[in-house]
Short mmCIF file of C-alpha atoms in Angstrom, two decimals:
data_model
loop_
_atom_site.label_atom_id
_atom_site.label_comp_id
_atom_site.label_asym_id
_atom_site.label_seq_id
_atom_site.Cartn_x
_atom_site.Cartn_y
_atom_site.Cartn_z
CA MET A 1 0.07 0.07 -0.03
CA ALA A 2 1.36 3.41 -0.90
CA GLU A 3 1.10 5.53 2.28
CA THR A 4 1.57 9.11 1.10
CA ALA A 5 0.59 11.05 4.12
CA ALA A 6 3.36 13.54 4.71
CA SER A 7 2.75 14.39 8.45
CA PRO A 8 0.20 12.31 10.19
CA ILE A 9 -0.88 15.32 12.41
CA SER A 10 -1.81 17.68 9.65
CA ALA A 11 -3.49 14.99 7.65
CA LYS A 12 -5.68 14.05 10.68
CA THR A 13 -6.93 17.61 11.16
CA ALA A 14 -7.60 17.94 7.48
CA ALA A 15 -9.52 14.69 7.61
CA ASP A 16 -11.60 15.81 10.56
CA LYS A 17 -12.32 19.11 8.79
CA ASN A 18 -13.24 17.31 5.64
CA LEU A 19 -15.73 15.04 7.49
CA ALA A 20 -17.30 17.87 9.53
CA ALA A 21 -18.06 19.74 6.31
CA ARG A 22 -19.96 16.79 4.73
CA VAL A 23 -23.77 16.24 5.02
CA SER A 24 -24.89 12.61 4.43
CA PRO A 25 -28.01 12.10 2.19
CA ALA A 26 -30.16 10.99 5.06
CA LYS A 27 -28.89 13.27 7.85
CA GLN A 28 -32.22 15.07 8.23
CA LEU A 29 -33.64 11.58 9.08
CA ALA A 30 -31.36 10.68 11.87
CA GLU A 31 -33.82 11.76 14.54
CA ALA A 32 -36.75 10.01 12.86
CA PHE A 33 -34.55 6.85 12.51
CA ALA A 34 -33.76 6.93 16.18
CA ALA A 35 -37.50 7.57 17.15
CA GLY A 36 -38.74 4.91 14.91
CA SER A 37 -36.35 2.25 16.06
CA LEU A 38 -37.03 -0.14 18.99
CA ALA A 39 -34.04 -1.97 20.46
CA GLY A 40 -34.49 -5.77 20.22
CA THR A 41 -37.08 -5.54 17.60
CA VAL A 42 -36.06 -3.45 14.55
CA GLU A 43 -33.58 -0.76 14.40
CA LEU A 44 -32.64 1.55 11.47
CA SER A 45 -29.64 3.92 11.12
CA GLU A 46 -27.64 5.46 8.45
CA LEU A 47 -23.93 4.56 8.14
CA PRO A 48 -22.78 7.63 6.28
CA PHE A 49 -19.75 8.12 4.00
CA LEU A 50 -18.70 4.54 3.62
CA THR A 51 -15.92 4.32 0.88
CA MET A 52 -17.37 2.60 -2.22
CA VAL A 53 -15.41 1.99 -5.43
CA GLY A 54 -16.86 0.73 -8.54
CA LEU A 55 -14.71 -1.96 -10.24
CA ARG A 56 -14.91 -3.28 -13.65
CA ALA A 57 -12.74 -6.08 -15.04
CA SER A 58 -13.61 -9.11 -17.05
CA ALA A 59 -13.61 -12.17 -15.03
CA GLY A 60 -10.34 -14.23 -15.26
CA SER A 61 -8.32 -11.43 -16.74
CA ASP A 62 -4.91 -10.38 -15.38
CA THR A 63 -6.51 -7.17 -14.54
CA ALA A 64 -9.07 -8.78 -12.36
CA GLN A 65 -6.41 -10.95 -10.61
CA ARG A 66 -4.27 -7.77 -9.77
CA LEU A 67 -7.55 -6.08 -8.44
CA ALA A 68 -8.44 -9.16 -6.47
CA ALA A 69 -5.06 -9.10 -4.87
CA VAL A 70 -5.70 -5.51 -3.51
CA THR A 71 -9.40 -6.24 -2.35
CA GLY A 72 -8.72 -9.80 -1.03
CA GLY A 73 -10.71 -11.53 -3.88
CA LEU A 74 -13.46 -10.82 -6.28
CA PRO A 75 -16.81 -12.48 -6.14
CA ALA A 76 -17.45 -14.91 -8.86
CA ALA A 77 -21.39 -15.12 -9.12
CA SER A 78 -24.58 -13.21 -8.44
CA GLY A 79 -25.02 -12.82 -4.55
CA ALA A 80 -21.47 -13.54 -3.68
CA VAL A 81 -19.31 -11.27 -1.49
CA ALA A 82 -15.76 -11.47 -1.28
CA GLY A 83 -13.00 -9.51 0.35
CA SER A 84 -10.83 -9.41 3.43
CA GLY A 85 -10.83 -7.67 6.65
CA ASP A 86 -13.04 -4.62 6.61
CA THR A 87 -13.05 -4.32 2.79
CA SER A 88 -15.87 -6.23 1.04
CA VAL A 89 -16.58 -6.73 -2.55
CA LEU A 90 -20.02 -7.10 -3.84
CA TRP A 91 -21.11 -8.76 -7.15
CA LEU A 92 -23.09 -6.32 -9.27
CA GLY A 93 -22.84 -8.02 -12.68
CA PRO A 94 -20.46 -10.10 -14.68
CA GLY A 95 -17.25 -8.13 -14.46
CA GLU A 96 -18.74 -5.34 -12.29
CA PHE A 97 -18.21 -5.10 -8.67
CA LEU A 98 -18.65 -2.68 -5.74
CA VAL A 99 -15.91 -2.41 -3.14
CA VAL A 100 -17.32 -1.24 0.47
CA ALA A 101 -14.83 -0.21 2.83
CA PRO A 102 -14.88 1.99 6.04
CA THR A 103 -14.85 5.79 5.69
CA GLU A 104 -11.26 6.07 6.64
CA ALA A 105 -10.30 4.00 3.51
CA HIS A 106 -11.07 7.11 1.36
CA GLU A 107 -8.26 8.98 -0.32
CA SER A 108 -9.46 12.36 1.11
CA LEU A 109 -8.97 10.94 4.61
CA GLY A 110 -5.45 9.41 3.87
CA GLY A 111 -6.55 5.93 3.04
CA GLY A 112 -4.74 4.02 0.43
CA LEU A 113 -7.48 1.75 -0.99
CA ILE A 114 -8.43 3.62 -4.17
CA PRO A 115 -4.84 4.51 -5.16
CA ALA A 116 -3.90 0.98 -4.76
CA LEU A 117 -6.76 -0.29 -6.87
CA ARG A 118 -5.92 2.50 -9.40
CA ASP A 119 -2.27 1.11 -9.61
CA ALA A 120 -3.55 -2.39 -9.96
CA LEU A 121 -5.66 -1.49 -12.89
CA GLY A 122 -2.81 0.62 -14.61
CA GLY A 123 -3.63 1.48 -18.22
CA ASN A 124 -5.56 -1.87 -18.81
CA ALA A 125 -9.02 -2.31 -19.75
CA GLY A 126 -11.39 -1.88 -16.87
CA GLN A 127 -12.53 0.67 -14.39
CA VAL A 128 -11.86 1.90 -10.89
CA VAL A 129 -14.19 4.66 -10.06
CA ASP A 130 -14.64 6.35 -6.59
CA LEU A 131 -18.49 5.93 -5.98
CA SER A 132 -18.52 6.89 -2.37
CA ALA A 133 -20.97 9.70 -2.92
CA ASN A 134 -23.21 7.64 -5.14
CA ARG A 135 -25.03 5.69 -2.61
CA THR A 136 -25.62 5.94 1.17
CA THR A 137 -25.96 3.00 3.47
CA PHE A 138 -28.73 2.08 5.86
CA GLU A 139 -28.30 -0.55 8.45
CA LEU A 140 -31.52 -2.35 9.34
CA THR A 141 -31.19 -4.77 12.16
CA GLY A 142 -33.26 -6.90 14.59
CA PRO A 143 -35.62 -9.94 14.40
CA ARG A 144 -38.08 -8.02 12.55
CA ALA A 145 -35.81 -6.63 9.98
CA ARG A 146 -36.79 -9.36 7.43
CA ASP A 147 -40.49 -8.66 7.86
CA VAL A 148 -39.90 -4.99 7.04
CA LEU A 149 -37.87 -5.78 3.86
CA GLU A 150 -40.36 -8.32 2.82
CA LYS A 151 -42.98 -5.64 2.31
CA GLY A 152 -41.08 -4.16 -0.52
CA ASN A 153 -38.76 -6.78 -2.01
CA SER A 154 -39.69 -10.00 -3.91
CA LEU A 155 -36.57 -11.97 -3.22
CA ASP A 156 -36.86 -14.90 -1.06
CA LEU A 157 -35.33 -13.58 2.24
CA HIS A 158 -35.93 -16.67 4.30
CA PRO A 159 -32.70 -17.55 5.99
CA ARG A 160 -32.59 -20.95 4.37
CA VAL A 161 -32.23 -19.21 0.92
CA PHE A 162 -30.85 -15.78 1.78
CA LYS A 163 -27.72 -16.55 3.78
CA ALA A 164 -25.67 -13.98 5.74
CA GLY A 165 -22.94 -12.85 3.65
CA THR A 166 -24.78 -12.46 0.41
CA ALA A 167 -25.77 -9.38 -1.46
CA PHE A 168 -28.07 -8.70 -4.27
CA SER A 169 -28.83 -5.86 -6.54
CA THR A 170 -32.56 -5.71 -6.56
CA GLU A 171 -35.54 -3.47 -5.88
CA ILE A 172 -36.80 -2.30 -2.60
CA ALA A 173 -39.88 -0.35 -2.42
CA ASN A 174 -39.78 -0.07 -6.15
CA ILE A 175 -36.48 1.67 -6.28
CA PRO A 176 -33.24 0.06 -7.34
CA ALA A 177 -30.96 -0.61 -4.33
CA ILE A 178 -28.28 -3.20 -3.26
CA LEU A 179 -29.39 -5.35 -0.35
CA TRP A 180 -26.53 -7.08 1.62
CA LYS A 181 -27.27 -9.51 4.45
CA THR A 182 -24.35 -8.80 6.95
CA GLY A 183 -25.53 -11.02 9.73
CA GLU A 184 -28.51 -13.21 10.62
CA GLU A 185 -30.60 -10.27 11.72
CA SER A 186 -28.76 -7.51 9.94
CA PHE A 187 -29.08 -6.05 6.59
CA ARG A 188 -27.19 -3.22 4.76
CA ILE A 189 -29.15 -1.40 2.11
CA PHE A 190 -27.49 0.89 -0.44
CA PRO A 191 -29.79 3.23 -2.14
CA ARG A 192 -28.66 5.95 -4.31
CA ALA A 193 -28.29 9.17 -2.54
CA SER A 194 -31.26 10.78 -4.22
CA PHE A 195 -33.49 7.88 -3.15
CA ALA A 196 -32.24 8.12 0.45
CA GLU A 197 -35.01 10.21 1.95
CA PHE A 198 -37.72 8.23 0.19
CA LEU A 199 -36.20 4.91 1.18
CA GLY A 200 -35.56 6.09 4.74
CA ARG A 201 -39.26 7.23 5.09
CA TRP A 202 -40.58 4.09 3.43
CA LEU A 203 -38.49 1.99 5.92
CA LEU A 204 -39.82 3.97 8.80
CA ASP A 205 -43.34 3.47 7.61
CA ALA A 206 -42.76 -0.27 7.21
CA MET A 207 -41.12 -0.54 10.66
CA ARG A 208 -44.00 1.36 12.42
CA GLU A 209 -46.10 -1.75 13.16
CA TYR A 210 -43.40 -3.57 14.85
CA ALA A 211 -41.67 -0.60 16.49
CA SER A 212 -44.61 0.98 18.09
CA PRO A 213 -45.95 0.07 21.56
CA GLU A 214 -48.27 -2.94 21.46
CA VAL A 215 -52.04 -2.01 21.60
CA PRO A 216 -53.56 -4.00 24.48
CA MET B 1 -46.22 -10.21 -13.06
CA LEU B 2 -43.79 -12.25 -15.17
CA LEU B 3 -41.00 -14.13 -13.24
CA ILE B 4 -38.10 -13.72 -15.67
CA PRO B 5 -35.21 -16.05 -15.36
CA CYS B 6 -32.30 -13.75 -15.70
CA PRO B 7 -29.20 -15.78 -17.03
CA ASN B 8 -26.92 -14.07 -14.42
CA CYS B 9 -29.14 -13.50 -11.42
CA GLY B 10 -31.95 -16.16 -11.61
CA PRO B 11 -35.58 -15.60 -11.45
CA ARG B 12 -36.66 -12.05 -10.66
CA ASP B 13 -39.72 -9.99 -10.95
CA GLU B 14 -40.66 -8.35 -14.31
CA THR B 15 -40.25 -4.97 -12.72
CA GLU B 16 -36.55 -5.25 -12.46
CA PHE B 17 -36.21 -5.55 -16.19
CA HIS B 18 -36.84 -3.37 -19.22
CA TYR B 19 -38.02 -4.54 -22.53
CA GLY B 20 -35.91 -4.11 -25.66
CA GLY B 21 -38.44 -5.01 -28.50
CA GLN B 22 -37.97 -7.74 -31.16
CA ALA B 23 -34.55 -9.52 -31.21
CA HIS B 24 -32.61 -10.49 -34.35
CA VAL B 25 -33.32 -7.29 -36.32
CA PRO B 26 -30.03 -6.79 -38.30
CA TYR B 27 -28.71 -3.42 -38.97
CA PRO B 28 -28.74 -3.04 -42.78
CA GLU B 29 -25.46 -3.87 -44.64
CA ASN B 30 -25.53 -0.56 -46.55
CA PRO B 31 -27.98 1.68 -45.02
CA TYR B 32 -27.30 4.39 -47.62
CA GLU B 33 -28.51 2.19 -50.43
CA LEU B 34 -31.88 1.59 -48.83
CA SER B 35 -34.79 3.57 -50.12
CA ASP B 36 -36.96 5.59 -47.43
CA THR B 37 -39.50 2.80 -47.55
CA GLU B 38 -36.86 0.17 -46.72
CA TRP B 39 -35.22 2.21 -44.08
CA SER B 40 -38.58 2.91 -42.38
CA ARG B 41 -39.30 -0.70 -42.49
CA TYR B 42 -36.08 -1.32 -40.65
CA LEU B 43 -36.64 1.38 -38.22
CA PHE B 44 -40.29 0.98 -37.35
CA TYR B 45 -41.81 -2.16 -38.52
CA ARG B 46 -41.61 -5.20 -36.16
CA GLU B 47 -43.23 -8.60 -35.98
CA ASN B 48 -46.40 -8.86 -33.83
CA PRO B 49 -46.86 -12.63 -33.69
CA LYS B 50 -49.57 -14.44 -31.77
CA GLY B 51 -47.45 -17.06 -30.24
CA ILE B 52 -43.62 -17.57 -29.74
CA PHE B 53 -41.81 -14.17 -30.00
CA ALA B 54 -37.98 -13.61 -29.81
CA GLU B 55 -37.45 -10.41 -27.80
CA ARG B 56 -34.72 -8.61 -25.98
CA TRP B 57 -34.67 -7.72 -22.26
CA VAL B 58 -32.20 -6.07 -19.90
CA HIS B 59 -32.05 -6.66 -16.19
CA SER B 60 -31.87 -3.01 -15.37
CA THR B 61 -31.87 -3.06 -11.65
CA GLY B 62 -29.82 -6.25 -11.27
CA CYS B 63 -26.79 -7.30 -13.33
CA ARG B 64 -27.48 -4.65 -16.02
CA GLN B 65 -26.94 -7.30 -18.85
CA TRP B 66 -28.99 -7.85 -22.01
CA PHE B 67 -30.27 -11.11 -23.15
CA ASN B 68 -32.69 -12.73 -25.52
CA MET B 69 -35.91 -14.47 -24.63
CA LEU B 70 -38.43 -16.48 -26.22
CA ARG B 71 -41.99 -15.77 -25.00
CA ASP B 72 -45.27 -16.87 -25.91
CA THR B 73 -47.47 -13.77 -26.46
CA VAL B 74 -50.58 -15.78 -25.68
CA THR B 75 -49.68 -17.63 -22.61
CA TYR B 76 -46.76 -15.55 -21.48
CA ASP B 77 -44.86 -18.83 -21.12
CA ILE B 78 -41.11 -18.30 -21.26
CA GLN B 79 -39.57 -20.96 -23.36
CA ALA B 80 -36.01 -20.06 -23.69
CA VAL B 81 -33.43 -17.52 -22.35
CA TYR B 82 -30.19 -17.22 -24.33
CA PRO B 83 -27.33 -14.70 -24.73
CA MET B 84 -27.22 -11.84 -27.25
CA GLY B 85 -25.61 -12.55 -30.53
CA VAL B 86 -26.72 -16.29 -30.36
CA PRO B 87 -29.19 -17.39 -33.12
CA ARG B 88 -32.76 -18.02 -32.06
CA PRO B 89 -32.71 -21.63 -30.62
CA ASP B 90 -34.52 -24.28 -32.71
CA SER B 91 -35.55 -26.29 -29.71
CA SER B 92 -38.24 -23.80 -29.02
CA ARG B 93 -40.13 -25.00 -32.05
CA ASP B 94 -40.03 -28.54 -30.95
CA GLY B 95 -41.31 -27.34 -27.52
CA ALA B 96 -44.04 -25.16 -29.07
CA PRO B 97 -46.77 -27.93 -29.33
CA GLU B 98 -46.32 -28.70 -25.61
CA THR B 99 -47.39 -25.19 -24.80
CA GLY B 100 -50.01 -25.26 -27.46
CA THR B 101 -51.80 -28.24 -25.76
CA ALA B 102 -51.67 -26.14 -22.55
CA SER B 103 -52.88 -22.86 -24.04
CA THR B 104 -56.71 -22.44 -24.74
CA ALA B 105 -55.87 -21.06 -28.16
CA PRO B 106 -55.71 -23.81 -30.69
CA ASP B 107 -53.85 -21.77 -33.23
CA SER B 108 -51.09 -20.68 -30.91
CA THR B 109 -49.33 -23.91 -31.76
CA THR B 110 -49.37 -23.14 -35.51
CA THR B 111 -48.18 -19.58 -35.26
CA GLY B 112 -45.73 -20.75 -32.65
CA SER B 113 -44.09 -23.20 -34.91
CA ALA B 114 -43.89 -20.63 -37.72
CA GLY B 115 -40.57 -18.98 -37.98
CA PRO B 116 -40.59 -16.95 -41.11
CA SER B 117 -44.20 -16.26 -42.11
CA ILE B 118 -47.20 -16.21 -40.08
CA SER B 119 -49.71 -15.69 -42.85
CA THR B 120 -48.76 -19.00 -44.63
CA THR B 121 -49.21 -21.04 -41.52
CA SER B 122 -52.44 -19.47 -40.62
CA ILE B 123 -53.70 -20.39 -43.99
CA GLN B 124 -52.45 -23.94 -43.44
CA SER B 125 -54.13 -24.01 -40.07
CA THR B 126 -57.40 -22.98 -41.67
CA THR B 127 -57.19 -25.29 -44.69
CA ALA B 128 -56.02 -28.39 -42.77
CA PRO B 129 -59.29 -28.71 -40.62
CA GLU B 130 -61.40 -28.26 -43.83
CA GLY B 131 -59.44 -31.09 -45.42
CA ALA B 132 -59.94 -33.08 -42.33
CA THR B 133 -63.72 -32.55 -42.32
CA LYS B 134 -63.87 -33.30 -46.04
#
């Protein structure tokens, strides 16, 4: 990895400044998410500013192998998620992938992931594009999370079919989104930034029957 | 709602796809040599069969890939899904009578087995029963 931070202290303050200036796509819903969540039943929150990189490389090519060496593998088929450590690679299409990494992995905060991917691609056919601002991330957790999603998604979300550690590009509430099951009762949803408010409010509405006090 | 078997992603709802019209419409070899009538034929005129139809679809909210599909326009039965650039599979014509027996329309089998010309087969289908009754 090419660590190019000249002096760690100045980079750190620059990164803090950078983050403080950013507004996430569903920032205005943060309070509503907290109010609409019920711990132990279903909880919704936004994970802002995850680093996302769009990759394109035809399967089996040298380029794909070099990119895989950086990310810790590329998924081979629909639904598969590869990666190592806190870097994950989601399968979007044949030869098209989405790398998801923590916020700190972004170039602007001193991370080396995107430059390393860019170096691995070199001048070869393919694509490494910083898509961090393209989508935001919702985290939906709890025993009722699946029931909430089933109101707006037609995939079979039953655990015997939809295992933890798979991700599909699909439709949720009639909008295109990526659905990633990260744990037995936790999902990450990646809507495009412009759909974030709509999907956030839709999810809150879908959660209401589970996250409200029970009517006696 | 159709359940369309995407070759990459498996069966998904029709709403995840977009329709691309008739498949296997070749771009003219020499567009400049065509008359306006011929050019308009290429641009605007498409088959509208009753029965098996080869058409293009794209899985726009999934893998974003195009593919071809043989669909029965009467029963909505999806008979084959095959990649772009591959000729229309012949096996569908063998499979056509099966759907014909399942469908309520008796002439869907005859139009389904007709690749090139629908009018001739529909004439055949009307003459054949007459010959049978005589």
